Amino acid sequence: MDDKLVIAGQELSSRLFIGTGKFHSHRVIPEVINRSGAQVVTVALRRVNLDYPEENMLNYIPDGCIIMPNTSGARNAEEAVRIARIARAACGSNWIKIEVINDNKYLLPDNYETIKATEILVKEGFIVLPYMSPDLIDARRLRDAGAAAVMPLGAPIGTNKGLKARELIKIMIDEIDLPVIVDAGLGRPSHAAEAMEMGAAAVLVNTAIATADDPVAMAEAFSLAVKAGRMAYLAGMGAVKEYAEASSPLTGFLR
Amino acid sequence: MSFYDVYLKYKGFDFEGFLNSVTDSQIMKILSKEKLNDLDFLALLSDKAKEYLEPMAIKARQLTLKNFGRAILLYTPLYLSNYCVNQCAYCGFNCKNKIARKKLSLDEVRKEAEAIASTGLKHILILTGESRKHTPVSYIKSCVEVLKDYFSSISIEVYPLDTEEYAELIEAGVDGLTLYQETYDDELYMEVHLKGPKRNYRYRLDAPERACMASMRCVNIGALLGLNDWQKEAFFTGLHASYLQDKYPDVEISVSLPRLRPHFGNFTPRSPVSDKDLVQIMLAIRLFMPRAGITISTRERPQLRDNLIGLGVTKLSAGSSTQVGGHAIEDKGDGQFDIADTRSVAQIRDMLYSKGFQPVFKDWQAI
């Protein structure tokens, strides 16, 4: 089955993106990436430590992966833009995940500032993947600003609650002609499968994999769930029905 | 509105009556809640809650892992000066104490910075006593200029400043503030702060908020545990943190739990805080504020610090010295207090790895 995800002209065979922030050691990251087959890996610039090779996350990401730095720590568009520019130089990647958060209690993204940052960074030649609160109108604005994909949260980051924003994300998938990547809140492989069955282009997972007792095995479990969910979506699932449907229909006598 | 209004709301509260009335069913209900209110938090500081430390710890561990992952930020203090005009009964820098006073020259700051940076640390906390004559804001600013070459995050723990002064230091490259109220009890505050500008309770109480207004990135508060009844102090610390987090959601708020340590002088803590009390405070704060940072410094001994990993702590100091020039200068000034965990940065790093946690050396990038 030829089912490639294409972002900014790049063909990706894996629809599982991995976050790197919460692992017990950088040393586990190569195996997590290899076992999951992930090709896109996000790294917070704030954690990139070029002065200390042993502690530098970038040294643990296998060749061939696309490094997508993120702007974690940015409180507004201006800070996101500044972080993105430093990240491009530090990580040697044109991809950027814009993350603008000015609410430390719930860590919800600020869509307004995210749109402003996207407008600027697209013009500077970045491949911009904005992290956002699920909202169709803002997703359209991001598309118009030139975003390469949109990344709505499934639930507040780190909560492992699953696809709580399901209805809003569904609308985005139906209406936006950009890849919709569910980022944040997915706590179990079944959550990831659910997002993929619904038609999400990909998912991004960190907490659920990084804080598992066996992160490598959990990464593989997510990978399998993402594949299963995607396959089910492509296969065309039967509709969910409210009532049982008798094999001898009640209105069969009308035929 | 200032946090002082919140303080006044609870100042006359019958803490003893409330804490003694907490029941098992109350605690069990609180443990099943996702969002705790002020009095839920207070109930978790009761003697009754002490019987529930294990379930509290399990929940605190889950919350900490979800919010911060298996990662602990490392930093170290750098004492710039121990000149002080205050007379704080509990502090080694008390101006009446006959100790070796010293202020680092900028060259010495560079030497200290080089020594600290060679351990891999990228987060530094700079400290002074309170002396606008010896260590004015302009001096702190000059030190920050030097330190920027070595560190990606610079926090200050200095005397309280005006909003404009905080803004000036942020502009210079400071991104974090640590400021302890010492005690939230305004009467006791006057008793232990015998002389000096520090006697202005309100000015100190509102300082973290002034830093938030100036757009400080991280603000860390705390009470000096041992000065007063710890349940009240922990309660007000949590309320203060929560007040700041609600009002300034763009600032990362964190809490330190410093216990009084032996120091030059003869002050005896009025209300000693046991290890069990300290753990209870930390767990209650984590349950009340799942997103708050929690710092445990080298005031605590290795065995205790190691066991707190994973329960709520997000930041640890390492390779610490409270002496002025303690890292690389031969002619040192005397220290503020004795530290209990003298392990090097490498030893703390190895300990974290052995416990399944990642030591984070860099978690900010000056932009």
Short mmCIF file of N, CA, C and O in Angstrom, two decimals, chain B residues 178-229:
data_model
loop_
_atom_site.label_atom_id
_atom_site.label_comp_id
_atom_site.label_asym_id
_atom_site.label_seq_id
_atom_site.Cartn_x
_atom_site.Cartn_y
_atom_site.Cartn_z
N THR B 178 14.74 34.10 42.73
CA THR B 178 14.42 33.34 43.94
C THR B 178 14.35 34.35 45.07
O THR B 178 15.24 35.19 45.23
N LEU B 179 13.27 34.31 45.81
CA LEU B 179 13.15 35.22 46.96
C LEU B 179 12.28 34.54 48.02
O LEU B 179 11.12 34.20 47.75
N TYR B 180 12.85 34.33 49.18
CA TYR B 180 12.10 33.70 50.26
C TYR B 180 11.51 34.76 51.17
O TYR B 180 12.19 35.72 51.54
N GLN B 181 10.28 34.55 51.55
CA GLN B 181 9.66 35.48 52.49
C GLN B 181 10.20 35.23 53.89
O GLN B 181 10.03 36.05 54.77
N GLU B 182 10.86 34.12 54.10
CA GLU B 182 11.38 33.68 55.40
C GLU B 182 10.23 33.24 56.29
O GLU B 182 10.09 32.08 56.60
N THR B 183 9.37 34.19 56.74
CA THR B 183 8.13 33.80 57.43
C THR B 183 7.00 34.68 56.93
O THR B 183 7.19 35.87 56.70
N TYR B 184 5.83 34.06 56.74
CA TYR B 184 4.66 34.83 56.30
C TYR B 184 3.97 35.49 57.49
O TYR B 184 3.14 36.37 57.30
N ASP B 185 4.34 35.09 58.70
CA ASP B 185 3.72 35.66 59.90
C ASP B 185 4.29 37.07 60.10
O ASP B 185 5.47 37.23 60.45
N ASP B 186 3.47 38.10 59.90
CA ASP B 186 4.01 39.46 59.89
C ASP B 186 4.54 39.90 61.25
O ASP B 186 5.43 40.76 61.32
N GLU B 187 4.02 39.31 62.33
CA GLU B 187 4.54 39.70 63.65
C GLU B 187 5.88 39.03 63.93
O GLU B 187 6.84 39.68 64.36
N LEU B 188 5.93 37.73 63.67
CA LEU B 188 7.20 37.02 63.85
C LEU B 188 8.28 37.61 62.95
O LEU B 188 9.46 37.70 63.32
N TYR B 189 7.84 38.02 61.76
CA TYR B 189 8.77 38.62 60.80
C TYR B 189 9.53 39.78 61.44
O TYR B 189 10.75 39.91 61.30
N MET B 190 8.80 40.62 62.18
CA MET B 190 9.43 41.77 62.82
C MET B 190 10.34 41.34 63.96
O MET B 190 11.33 41.98 64.27
N GLU B 191 10.01 40.20 64.58
CA GLU B 191 10.84 39.71 65.69
C GLU B 191 12.19 39.18 65.23
O GLU B 191 13.19 39.34 65.93
N VAL B 192 12.20 38.52 64.06
CA VAL B 192 13.47 37.89 63.64
C VAL B 192 14.29 38.80 62.73
O VAL B 192 15.47 38.54 62.49
N HIS B 193 13.66 39.84 62.23
CA HIS B 193 14.40 40.80 61.40
C HIS B 193 14.58 42.06 62.25
O HIS B 193 13.75 42.95 62.26
N LEU B 194 15.71 42.03 62.97
CA LEU B 194 15.87 43.00 64.05
C LEU B 194 16.17 44.40 63.56
O LEU B 194 15.76 45.38 64.17
N LYS B 195 16.88 44.49 62.47
CA LYS B 195 17.32 45.80 61.97
C LYS B 195 17.57 45.73 60.48
O LYS B 195 17.92 44.68 59.96
N GLY B 196 17.39 46.86 59.82
CA GLY B 196 17.74 46.93 58.40
C GLY B 196 16.51 47.03 57.51
O GLY B 196 15.38 46.84 57.97
N PRO B 197 16.73 47.29 56.23
CA PRO B 197 15.62 47.47 55.29
C PRO B 197 14.74 46.23 55.15
O PRO B 197 13.58 46.34 54.75
N LYS B 198 15.28 45.09 55.53
CA LYS B 198 14.49 43.86 55.39
C LYS B 198 13.27 43.86 56.31
O LYS B 198 12.36 43.05 56.14
N ARG B 199 13.26 44.78 57.29
CA ARG B 199 12.11 44.83 58.20
C ARG B 199 10.81 45.24 57.47
O ARG B 199 9.73 45.11 58.03
N ASN B 200 10.94 45.68 56.24
CA ASN B 200 9.74 46.06 55.49
C ASN B 200 9.06 44.80 54.91
O ASN B 200 9.37 44.34 53.81
N TYR B 201 8.14 44.25 55.68
CA TYR B 201 7.48 42.98 55.34
C TYR B 201 6.77 43.06 53.99
O TYR B 201 6.91 42.18 53.14
N ARG B 202 6.00 44.12 53.81
CA ARG B 202 5.20 44.24 52.57
C ARG B 202 6.08 44.35 51.34
O ARG B 202 5.76 43.80 50.28
N TYR B 203 7.17 45.08 51.45
CA TYR B 203 8.02 45.29 50.28
C TYR B 203 8.61 43.95 49.82
O TYR B 203 8.73 43.68 48.63
N ARG B 204 8.94 43.12 50.80
CA ARG B 204 9.48 41.80 50.46
C ARG B 204 8.37 40.89 49.94
O ARG B 204 8.54 40.17 48.95
N LEU B 205 7.22 40.93 50.61
CA LEU B 205 6.11 40.06 50.23
C LEU B 205 5.69 40.30 48.78
O LEU B 205 5.34 39.37 48.06
N ASP B 206 5.70 41.55 48.36
CA ASP B 206 5.24 41.90 47.01
C ASP B 206 6.34 41.81 45.95
O ASP B 206 6.07 42.02 44.77
N ALA B 207 7.57 41.52 46.38
CA ALA B 207 8.68 41.51 45.42
C ALA B 207 8.51 40.44 44.32
O ALA B 207 8.73 40.74 43.15
N PRO B 208 8.11 39.20 44.68
CA PRO B 208 7.94 38.23 43.59
C PRO B 208 6.91 38.71 42.56
O PRO B 208 7.07 38.49 41.36
N GLU B 209 5.87 39.38 43.06
CA GLU B 209 4.86 39.89 42.12
C GLU B 209 5.45 41.00 41.24
O GLU B 209 5.15 41.07 40.04
N ARG B 210 6.31 41.84 41.84
CA ARG B 210 6.94 42.89 41.02
C ARG B 210 7.80 42.26 39.92
O ARG B 210 7.83 42.74 38.78
N ALA B 211 8.46 41.16 40.26
CA ALA B 211 9.27 40.47 39.23
C ALA B 211 8.37 39.91 38.13
O ALA B 211 8.71 39.96 36.95
N CYS B 212 7.21 39.38 38.52
CA CYS B 212 6.27 38.87 37.52
C CYS B 212 5.82 40.00 36.61
O CYS B 212 5.72 39.84 35.39
N MET B 213 5.54 41.16 37.22
CA MET B 213 5.08 42.31 36.43
C MET B 213 6.17 42.74 35.44
O MET B 213 5.87 43.24 34.37
N ALA B 214 7.41 42.55 35.84
CA ALA B 214 8.53 42.93 34.95
C ALA B 214 8.80 41.85 33.90
O ALA B 214 9.75 41.97 33.14
N SER B 215 7.96 40.78 33.90
CA SER B 215 8.11 39.67 32.94
C SER B 215 9.30 38.76 33.20
O SER B 215 9.94 38.27 32.27
N MET B 216 9.59 38.55 34.46
CA MET B 216 10.60 37.55 34.81
C MET B 216 10.07 36.19 34.32
O MET B 216 8.87 35.92 34.41
N ARG B 217 10.96 35.35 33.81
CA ARG B 217 10.50 34.08 33.25
C ARG B 217 10.15 33.07 34.35
O ARG B 217 9.14 32.38 34.26
N CYS B 218 10.99 32.99 35.37
CA CYS B 218 10.76 32.01 36.44
C CYS B 218 10.84 32.72 37.79
O CYS B 218 11.77 33.49 38.02
N VAL B 219 9.90 32.42 38.65
CA VAL B 219 9.90 33.01 40.00
C VAL B 219 9.76 31.88 41.01
O VAL B 219 8.84 31.06 40.91
N ASN B 220 10.69 31.86 41.95
CA ASN B 220 10.77 30.78 42.92
C ASN B 220 10.64 31.38 44.32
O ASN B 220 11.39 32.28 44.68
N ILE B 221 9.67 30.89 45.09
CA ILE B 221 9.44 31.47 46.42
C ILE B 221 9.56 30.39 47.49
O ILE B 221 9.65 29.20 47.17
N GLY B 222 9.51 30.83 48.75
CA GLY B 222 9.57 29.84 49.83
C GLY B 222 9.58 30.52 51.19
O GLY B 222 9.72 31.74 51.28
N ALA B 223 9.43 29.72 52.22
CA ALA B 223 9.55 30.19 53.60
C ALA B 223 10.71 29.43 54.22
O ALA B 223 10.97 28.28 53.84
N LEU B 224 11.39 30.06 55.13
CA LEU B 224 12.51 29.40 55.80
C LEU B 224 11.93 28.50 56.89
O LEU B 224 11.47 28.98 57.92
N LEU B 225 11.92 27.22 56.60
CA LEU B 225 11.22 26.29 57.48
C LEU B 225 11.99 26.09 58.78
O LEU B 225 13.19 25.78 58.76
N GLY B 226 11.29 26.26 59.87
CA GLY B 226 11.91 26.17 61.18
C GLY B 226 11.68 27.44 61.99
O GLY B 226 11.71 27.42 63.21
N LEU B 227 11.42 28.54 61.28
CA LEU B 227 11.18 29.80 61.99
C LEU B 227 9.85 29.78 62.72
O LEU B 227 9.67 30.42 63.74
N ASN B 228 8.88 29.10 62.12
CA ASN B 228 7.51 29.20 62.62
C ASN B 228 6.81 27.86 62.37
O ASN B 228 7.34 27.00 61.66
N ASP B 229 5.64 27.71 62.91
CA ASP B 229 4.82 26.53 62.69
C ASP B 229 4.79 26.19 61.19
O ASP B 229 4.29 26.96 60.38
#
